Tab-separated table of C-alpha atoms and ligand atoms in Angstrom:
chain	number	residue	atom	x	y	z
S	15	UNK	CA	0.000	0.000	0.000
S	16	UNK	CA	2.381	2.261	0.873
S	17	UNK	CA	4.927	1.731	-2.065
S	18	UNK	CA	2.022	2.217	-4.340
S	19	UNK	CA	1.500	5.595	-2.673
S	20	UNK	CA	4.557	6.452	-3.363
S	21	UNK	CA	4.960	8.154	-6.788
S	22	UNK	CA	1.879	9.701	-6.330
S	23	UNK	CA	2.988	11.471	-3.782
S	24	UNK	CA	5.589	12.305	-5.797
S	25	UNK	CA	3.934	13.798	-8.383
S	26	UNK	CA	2.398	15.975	-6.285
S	27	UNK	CA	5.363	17.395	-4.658
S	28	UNK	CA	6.500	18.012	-7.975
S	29	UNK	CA	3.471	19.825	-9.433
S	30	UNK	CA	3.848	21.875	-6.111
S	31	UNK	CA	7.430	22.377	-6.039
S	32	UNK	CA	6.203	23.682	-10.562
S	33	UNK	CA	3.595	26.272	-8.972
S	34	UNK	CA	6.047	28.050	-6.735
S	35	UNK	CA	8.165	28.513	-9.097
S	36	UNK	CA	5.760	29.827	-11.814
S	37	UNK	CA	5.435	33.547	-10.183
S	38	UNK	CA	9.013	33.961	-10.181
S	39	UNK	CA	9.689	33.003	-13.729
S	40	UNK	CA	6.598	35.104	-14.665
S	41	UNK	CA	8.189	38.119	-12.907
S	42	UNK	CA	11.573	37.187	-14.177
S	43	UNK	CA	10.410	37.270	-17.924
S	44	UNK	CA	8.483	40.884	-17.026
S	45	UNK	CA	11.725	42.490	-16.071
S	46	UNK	CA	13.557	41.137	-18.826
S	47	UNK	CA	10.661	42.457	-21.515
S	48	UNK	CA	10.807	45.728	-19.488
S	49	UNK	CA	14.000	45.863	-19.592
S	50	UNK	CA	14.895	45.560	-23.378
S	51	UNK	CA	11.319	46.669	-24.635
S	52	UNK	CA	12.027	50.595	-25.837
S	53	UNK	CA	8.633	51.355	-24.933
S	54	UNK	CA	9.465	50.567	-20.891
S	55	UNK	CA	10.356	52.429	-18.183
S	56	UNK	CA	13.983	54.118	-18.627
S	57	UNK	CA	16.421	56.131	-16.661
S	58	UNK	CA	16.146	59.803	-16.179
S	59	UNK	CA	18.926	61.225	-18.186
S	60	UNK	CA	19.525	64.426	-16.478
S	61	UNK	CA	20.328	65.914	-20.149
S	62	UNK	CA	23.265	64.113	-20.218
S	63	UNK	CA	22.401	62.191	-23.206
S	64	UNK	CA	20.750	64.627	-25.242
S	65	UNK	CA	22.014	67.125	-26.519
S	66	UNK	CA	20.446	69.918	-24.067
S	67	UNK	CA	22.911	72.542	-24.105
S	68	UNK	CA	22.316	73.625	-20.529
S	69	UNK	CA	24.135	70.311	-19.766
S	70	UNK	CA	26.822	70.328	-22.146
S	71	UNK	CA	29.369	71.160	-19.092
S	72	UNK	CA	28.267	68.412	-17.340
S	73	UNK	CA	30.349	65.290	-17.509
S	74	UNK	CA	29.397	62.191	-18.466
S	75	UNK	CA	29.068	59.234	-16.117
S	76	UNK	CA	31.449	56.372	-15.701
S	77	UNK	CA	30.654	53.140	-17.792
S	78	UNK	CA	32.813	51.102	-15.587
S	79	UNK	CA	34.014	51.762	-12.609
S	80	UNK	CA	37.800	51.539	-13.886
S	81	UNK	CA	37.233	54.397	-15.927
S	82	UNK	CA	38.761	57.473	-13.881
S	83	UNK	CA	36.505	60.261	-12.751
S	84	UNK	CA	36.313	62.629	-15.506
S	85	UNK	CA	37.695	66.446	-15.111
S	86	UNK	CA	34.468	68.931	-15.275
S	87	UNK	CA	36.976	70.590	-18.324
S	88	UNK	CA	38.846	68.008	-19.946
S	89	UNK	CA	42.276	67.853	-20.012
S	90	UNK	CA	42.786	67.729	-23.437
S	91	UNK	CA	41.226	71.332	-23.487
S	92	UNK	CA	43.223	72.365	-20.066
S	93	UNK	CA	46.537	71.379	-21.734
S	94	UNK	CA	45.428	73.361	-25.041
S	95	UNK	CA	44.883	76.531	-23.089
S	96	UNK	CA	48.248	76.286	-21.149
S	97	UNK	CA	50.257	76.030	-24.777
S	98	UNK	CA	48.387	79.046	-26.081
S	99	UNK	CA	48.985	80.821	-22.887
S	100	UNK	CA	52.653	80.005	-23.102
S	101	UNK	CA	52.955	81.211	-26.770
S	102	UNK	CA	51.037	84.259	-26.176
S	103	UNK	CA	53.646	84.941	-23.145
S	104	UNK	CA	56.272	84.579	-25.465
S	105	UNK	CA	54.854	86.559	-28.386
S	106	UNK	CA	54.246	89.204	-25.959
S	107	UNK	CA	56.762	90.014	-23.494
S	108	UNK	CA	56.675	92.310	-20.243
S	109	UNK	CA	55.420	95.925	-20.817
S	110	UNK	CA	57.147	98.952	-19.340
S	111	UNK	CA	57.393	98.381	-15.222
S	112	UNK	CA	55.984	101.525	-14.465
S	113	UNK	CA	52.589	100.886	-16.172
S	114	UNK	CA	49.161	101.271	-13.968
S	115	UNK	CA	46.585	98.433	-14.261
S	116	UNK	CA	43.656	99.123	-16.683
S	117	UNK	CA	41.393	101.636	-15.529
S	118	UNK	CA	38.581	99.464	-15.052
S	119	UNK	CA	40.398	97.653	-11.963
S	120	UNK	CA	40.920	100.662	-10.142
S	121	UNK	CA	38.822	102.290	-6.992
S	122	UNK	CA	38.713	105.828	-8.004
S	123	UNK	CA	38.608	106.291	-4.158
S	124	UNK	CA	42.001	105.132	-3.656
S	125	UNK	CA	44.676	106.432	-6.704
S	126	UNK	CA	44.454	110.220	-4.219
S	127	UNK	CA	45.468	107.955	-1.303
S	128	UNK	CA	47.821	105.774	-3.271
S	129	UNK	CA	49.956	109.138	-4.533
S	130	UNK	CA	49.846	110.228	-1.124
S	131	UNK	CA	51.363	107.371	0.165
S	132	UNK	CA	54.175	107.530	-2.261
S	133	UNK	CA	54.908	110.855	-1.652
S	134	UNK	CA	54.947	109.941	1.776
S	135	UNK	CA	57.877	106.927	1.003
S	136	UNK	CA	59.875	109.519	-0.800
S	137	UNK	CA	59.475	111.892	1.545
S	138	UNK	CA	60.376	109.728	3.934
S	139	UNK	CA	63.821	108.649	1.986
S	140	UNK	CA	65.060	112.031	1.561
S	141	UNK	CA	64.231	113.276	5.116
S	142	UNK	CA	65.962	110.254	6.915
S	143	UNK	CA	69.617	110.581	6.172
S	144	UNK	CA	68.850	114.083	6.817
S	145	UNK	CA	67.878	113.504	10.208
S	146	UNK	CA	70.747	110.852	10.925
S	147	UNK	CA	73.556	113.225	9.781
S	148	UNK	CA	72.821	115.194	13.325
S	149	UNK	CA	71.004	112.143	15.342
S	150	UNK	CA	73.194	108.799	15.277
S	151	UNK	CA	71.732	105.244	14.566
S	152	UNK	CA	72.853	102.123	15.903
S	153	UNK	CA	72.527	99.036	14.629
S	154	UNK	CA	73.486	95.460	16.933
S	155	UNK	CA	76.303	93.369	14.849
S	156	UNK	CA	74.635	90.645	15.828
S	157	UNK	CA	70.849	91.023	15.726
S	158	UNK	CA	68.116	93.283	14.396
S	159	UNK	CA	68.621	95.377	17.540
S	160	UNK	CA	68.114	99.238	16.673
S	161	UNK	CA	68.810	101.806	19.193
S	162	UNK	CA	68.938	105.764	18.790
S	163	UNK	CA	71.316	107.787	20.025
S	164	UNK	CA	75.377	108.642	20.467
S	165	UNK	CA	76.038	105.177	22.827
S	166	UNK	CA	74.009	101.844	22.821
S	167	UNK	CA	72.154	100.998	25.892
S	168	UNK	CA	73.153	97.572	28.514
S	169	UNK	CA	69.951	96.365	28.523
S	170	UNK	CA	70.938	92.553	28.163
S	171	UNK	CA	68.246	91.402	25.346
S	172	UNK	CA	70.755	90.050	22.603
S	173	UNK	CA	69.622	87.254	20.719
S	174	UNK	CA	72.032	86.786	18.307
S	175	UNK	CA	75.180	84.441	17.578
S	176	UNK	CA	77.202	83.066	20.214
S	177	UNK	CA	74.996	85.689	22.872
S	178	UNK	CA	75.165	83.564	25.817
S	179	UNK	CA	79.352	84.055	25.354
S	180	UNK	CA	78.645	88.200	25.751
S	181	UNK	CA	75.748	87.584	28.294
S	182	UNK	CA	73.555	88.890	25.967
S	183	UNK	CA	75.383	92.601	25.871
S	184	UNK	CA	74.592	93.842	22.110
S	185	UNK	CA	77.469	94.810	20.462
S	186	UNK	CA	76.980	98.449	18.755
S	187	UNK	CA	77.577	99.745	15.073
S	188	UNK	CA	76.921	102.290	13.355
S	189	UNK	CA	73.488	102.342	11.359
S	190	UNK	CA	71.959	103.498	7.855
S	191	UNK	CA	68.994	104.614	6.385
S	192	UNK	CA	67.308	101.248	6.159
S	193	UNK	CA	67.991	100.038	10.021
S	194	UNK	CA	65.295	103.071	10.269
S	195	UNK	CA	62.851	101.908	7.859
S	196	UNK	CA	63.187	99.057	5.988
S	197	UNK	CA	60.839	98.606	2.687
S	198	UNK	CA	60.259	94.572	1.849
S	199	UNK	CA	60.409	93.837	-1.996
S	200	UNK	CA	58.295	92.028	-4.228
S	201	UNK	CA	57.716	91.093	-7.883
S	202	UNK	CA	56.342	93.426	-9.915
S	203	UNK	CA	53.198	92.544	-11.830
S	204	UNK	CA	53.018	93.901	-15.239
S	205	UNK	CA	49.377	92.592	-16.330
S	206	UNK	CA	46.935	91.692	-13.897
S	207	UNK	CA	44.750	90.735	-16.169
S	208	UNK	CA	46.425	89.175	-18.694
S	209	UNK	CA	49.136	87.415	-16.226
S	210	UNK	CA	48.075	87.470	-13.016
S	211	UNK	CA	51.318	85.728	-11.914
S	212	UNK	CA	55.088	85.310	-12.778
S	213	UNK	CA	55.846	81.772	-13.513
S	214	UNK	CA	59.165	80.292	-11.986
S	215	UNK	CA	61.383	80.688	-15.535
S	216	UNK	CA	60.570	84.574	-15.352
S	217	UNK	CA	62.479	85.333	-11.783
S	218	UNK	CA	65.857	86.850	-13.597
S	219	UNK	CA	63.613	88.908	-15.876
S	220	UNK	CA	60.617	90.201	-13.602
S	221	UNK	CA	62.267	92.743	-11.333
S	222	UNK	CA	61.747	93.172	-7.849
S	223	UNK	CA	60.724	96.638	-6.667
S	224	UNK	CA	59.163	97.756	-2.945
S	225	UNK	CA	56.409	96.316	-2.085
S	226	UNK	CA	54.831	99.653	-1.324
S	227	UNK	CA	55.639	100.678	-4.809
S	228	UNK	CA	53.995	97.694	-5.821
S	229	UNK	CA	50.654	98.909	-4.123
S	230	UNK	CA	51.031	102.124	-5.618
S	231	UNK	CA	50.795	101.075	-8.669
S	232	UNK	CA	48.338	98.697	-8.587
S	233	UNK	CA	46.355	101.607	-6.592
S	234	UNK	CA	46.720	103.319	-9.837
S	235	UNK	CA	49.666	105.402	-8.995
S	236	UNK	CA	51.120	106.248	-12.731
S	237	UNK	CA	55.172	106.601	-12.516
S	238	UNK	CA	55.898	107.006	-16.493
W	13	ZN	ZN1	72.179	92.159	19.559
């Protein structure tokens, strides 16, 4: 009885075993006619595949993932701009040094103050060596120690070379113009619009003038 039971009962399992298995192939073969029908549901493109030109900066996605991350400009075009720049640079070299920016980058505000501070820094160098002809400087030989006056003071605050050996006692000299007032230099910029910076090949032919010159100008201060 029972062994003639048996592949009946087998059959049924198997018919079972069929009907669970029918929803999932039915939803398998909906995805797949989805999926490659044109008329299904696609991805939102964003623009990126049409040719929408607010989205022509936009980069396109990777494919794969081992495709590198893609520049918002390409580099192709980056490295095309940086050879024109460099032939232009050469085509054109540096204009006169004493020529003001373009008048559309100045603060009409400002050019008064910027020729008053000039005059003030030339005022300054021609009054100075005046003053010390009558009114000594001194200057430490060993650090940036300034003192005014005929003799240097005691006051035991030398930090320079081999100090501990002098117990800190400054050792005096006799000072200039720029142990007074000393003007920092910088690179001069000939176009701030054009070139907004010197490049590292350019340092023997871009001169160095005072920084305070420097603002001058740029201030709109016109030395030709
Ligand atoms: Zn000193």
């Amino acid at each position: 009885m029972i062994r003639s039971c048996l592949p009946h009962f087998l059959e049924i399992h198997k018919t079972m075993l069929l009907q669970m298995q029918i929803p999932k192939r039915i939803n398998y073969r909906l995805i797949q006619s989805l999926h490659h029908s044109k008329v299904g549901i696609q991805a939102p493109t964003f623009g990126r595949e049409t040719d929408d030109p607010f989205y022509v900066d936009v980069p396109k996605p990777r494919r794969r993932k081992s495709d590198r991350k893609p520049y918002p400009t390409p580099m192709k075009v980056l490295i095309r701009k940086a050879r024109e720049e460099k032939e232009l640079r050469k085509a054109h070299p540096c204009r006169l040094l004493e020529h003001p920016p373009d008048d559309d980058l100045l603060i009409h505000e400002l050019i008064s103050v910027a020729y008053q501070v000039y005059r003030t820094r030339e005022s300054l160098l021609v009054g100075i060596p005046k003053l010390i002809q009558f009114i000594p400087v001194l200057r430490c030989r060993f650090c940036f120690e300034v003192h005014t006056g005929p003799v240097g003071h005691q006051i035991r605050t030398c930090n320079g070379p081999k100090s501990g050996l002098r117990r800190a006692m400054h050792v005096w000299r006799k000072g200039d113009v720029q142990d007074v007032i000393h003007f920092p230099k910088c690179y001069h910029n000939y176009d701030r619009v054009g070139k907004p910076r010197a490049v590292h090949n350019e340092r023997y032919t871009v001169q160095c003038i005072p920084a305070v010159v420097e603002l001058c100008i740029q201030a709109g201060v016109d030395l030709v």
